[in-house]
XYZ file of C-alpha atoms in Angstrom:
184
model
C 6.927 -1.109 12.579
C 6.433 2.488 11.658
C 4.697 3.203 8.311
C 3.767 6.610 6.895
C 0.020 6.585 6.260
C -2.092 8.696 3.896
C -5.399 10.219 5.072
C -8.579 8.513 3.852
C -10.210 10.254 0.987
C -7.020 11.861 -0.213
C -6.636 9.686 -3.360
C -7.422 11.435 -6.618
C -6.935 10.429 -10.171
C -6.299 12.616 -13.198
C -6.350 11.775 -16.854
C -3.295 13.218 -18.711
C -2.693 12.507 -22.390
C -5.053 9.679 -22.402
C -3.469 7.711 -19.527
C -4.680 7.476 -15.937
C -2.383 9.038 -13.402
C -3.003 8.265 -9.824
C -2.047 10.751 -7.118
C -2.430 11.315 -3.435
C -2.968 14.775 -1.798
C -2.166 15.577 1.755
C 0.189 13.030 3.521
C -0.581 12.644 7.176
C 3.163 13.305 8.098
C 4.370 10.952 10.873
C 0.995 9.130 11.094
C 1.513 5.524 11.939
C -0.194 2.372 10.750
C 0.124 -1.226 11.865
C 2.111 -3.761 9.855
C -1.093 -5.099 8.330
C -2.729 -1.810 7.519
C -2.652 -0.504 3.936
C -0.792 2.694 3.455
C -1.680 4.814 0.575
C -1.400 4.669 -3.219
C -3.500 2.503 -5.475
C -1.363 0.168 -7.561
C 1.688 0.533 -5.336
C 2.370 -2.154 -2.763
C 1.268 -1.245 0.733
C -1.697 0.580 -0.693
C -5.209 0.618 0.559
C -6.993 -2.435 -0.745
C -3.860 -4.183 -1.917
C -3.593 -7.804 -0.895
C -0.046 -8.048 0.368
C 1.008 -10.258 3.187
C 3.448 -8.518 5.501
C 6.937 -9.981 5.748
C 6.543 -10.471 9.522
C 9.616 -12.329 10.896
C 11.740 -11.866 7.739
C 14.729 -9.673 7.390
C 16.001 -7.952 4.216
C 18.689 -5.317 3.727
C 17.243 -3.015 1.039
C 19.412 -0.400 -0.665
C 19.304 1.858 -3.626
C 21.906 2.689 -6.288
C 21.584 5.006 -9.282
C 22.076 8.502 -10.401
C 20.259 11.863 -10.763
C 20.581 14.640 -13.360
C 19.075 18.086 -13.367
C 18.963 20.181 -16.573
C 16.590 23.057 -17.428
C 13.970 22.228 -14.757
C 13.790 18.554 -15.696
C 15.026 16.085 -13.213
C 15.955 12.537 -14.168
C 16.262 9.855 -11.398
C 17.508 6.311 -12.284
C 17.250 3.782 -9.413
C 18.138 0.111 -8.992
C 16.828 -1.342 -5.753
C 18.878 -4.229 -4.298
C 18.436 -6.705 -1.407
C 21.466 -8.052 0.462
C 19.203 -10.594 2.279
C 18.921 -12.776 4.106
C 15.335 -13.029 2.912
C 13.727 -12.310 -0.408
C 10.920 -9.625 -0.596
C 7.928 -9.982 -2.930
C 7.899 -6.295 -3.354
C 8.830 -2.987 -1.670
C 8.002 0.722 -2.355
C 10.767 3.285 -2.739
C 9.954 7.019 -2.123
C 11.637 9.930 -3.920
C 11.282 13.341 -2.256
C 12.467 16.527 -3.752
C 13.415 20.013 -2.422
C 11.607 21.591 -5.241
C 7.944 21.406 -6.307
C 6.879 19.103 -9.142
C 5.154 20.677 -12.149
C 1.365 20.127 -12.120
C 1.384 17.623 -15.087
C 3.582 14.526 -14.780
C 3.753 11.273 -16.589
C 4.970 8.862 -13.899
C 6.818 5.801 -14.899
C 4.964 2.437 -14.715
C 4.512 1.336 -11.156
C 5.025 4.847 -9.858
C 2.603 7.576 -8.516
C 2.865 11.100 -7.416
C 2.064 11.408 -3.692
C 2.487 15.088 -3.027
C 3.865 18.360 -4.428
C 7.384 17.108 -4.051
C 7.100 13.212 -3.712
C 6.821 10.204 -5.984
C 6.625 6.458 -4.874
C 7.456 3.484 -6.969
C 7.120 -0.258 -6.532
C 10.427 -2.132 -6.779
C 9.162 -5.424 -8.034
C 10.388 -8.625 -6.393
C 13.717 -8.296 -4.576
C 15.383 -11.673 -4.501
C 17.761 -12.500 -1.759
C 21.184 -11.087 -2.743
C 19.679 -9.646 -5.947
C 18.261 -6.614 -7.602
C 14.791 -5.316 -8.457
C 13.552 -3.677 -11.581
C 15.182 -0.580 -12.918
C 13.218 2.566 -12.187
C 13.612 5.629 -14.439
C 11.824 8.906 -13.494
C 11.566 12.015 -15.789
C 10.127 14.708 -13.583
C 9.267 18.228 -14.715
C 9.751 20.838 -11.933
C 7.445 23.773 -11.473
C 10.353 26.220 -11.614
C 13.935 26.062 -12.817
C 15.973 25.837 -9.586
C 19.789 25.974 -9.613
C 19.902 22.760 -7.466
C 17.544 20.134 -6.138
C 18.048 17.795 -3.164
C 16.804 14.317 -3.943
C 15.905 12.022 -0.977
C 15.534 8.380 -1.531
C 14.131 5.941 1.012
C 12.135 2.787 1.612
C 8.445 3.794 2.102
C 7.139 0.194 2.601
C 8.803 -3.183 2.692
C 6.062 -5.559 3.705
C 6.995 -5.529 7.315
C 10.443 -7.124 6.952
C 13.088 -5.830 9.391
C 16.121 -4.028 8.015
C 18.992 -3.792 10.388
C 21.000 -1.520 8.136
C 18.703 1.385 7.239
C 21.652 3.639 6.542
C 22.028 2.270 2.982
C 18.397 2.706 1.992
C 17.922 6.385 3.139
C 20.105 8.823 1.205
C 20.184 12.367 -0.110
C 21.806 13.471 -3.359
C 22.373 17.081 -4.370
C 21.868 17.610 -8.165
C 23.095 21.033 -9.714
C 21.415 22.341 -12.802
C 24.499 21.543 -14.901
C 23.197 18.514 -16.879
C 25.793 16.355 -15.078
C 24.834 12.990 -13.556
C 25.461 12.475 -9.796
C 25.854 8.862 -8.708
C 24.724 7.398 -5.407
């Protein structure tokens, strides 16, 4: 199994408007970790120190559906993770990567953390067999006001379960700064 890992010592925390925001600086792009090794963000499954048993031997077909909207330098992303089975997953982590830089100050949704200048990860919650996970809503401020933003959505961690159809959990959506919603 290939897992993107985060360099040790890269975790930082920032207090914004009275709430603790966890972030990670400097992804070790392409670095690999074993299925049992923790991979990154405190409070998000697969993170260093989290007690999550890998789903070795299980199979789950994770996918994402939702929409994105860009208006005036603010990007909104609504996601619903789904699992077409055959096994349930206790949790997974979805990664949202952008073609534009995030503003310095963000208030990530519950269960989400900023992991780079253009990246956010969120826990999905339990993914029942042939069911959906929790709804994830992100309101992200961008550093500048681009005319368009590419939004990449993929599974960052799934507990070690195999997924034979990765085509439906790795997608790219182009959002134009029109205020229109783009479904995926």
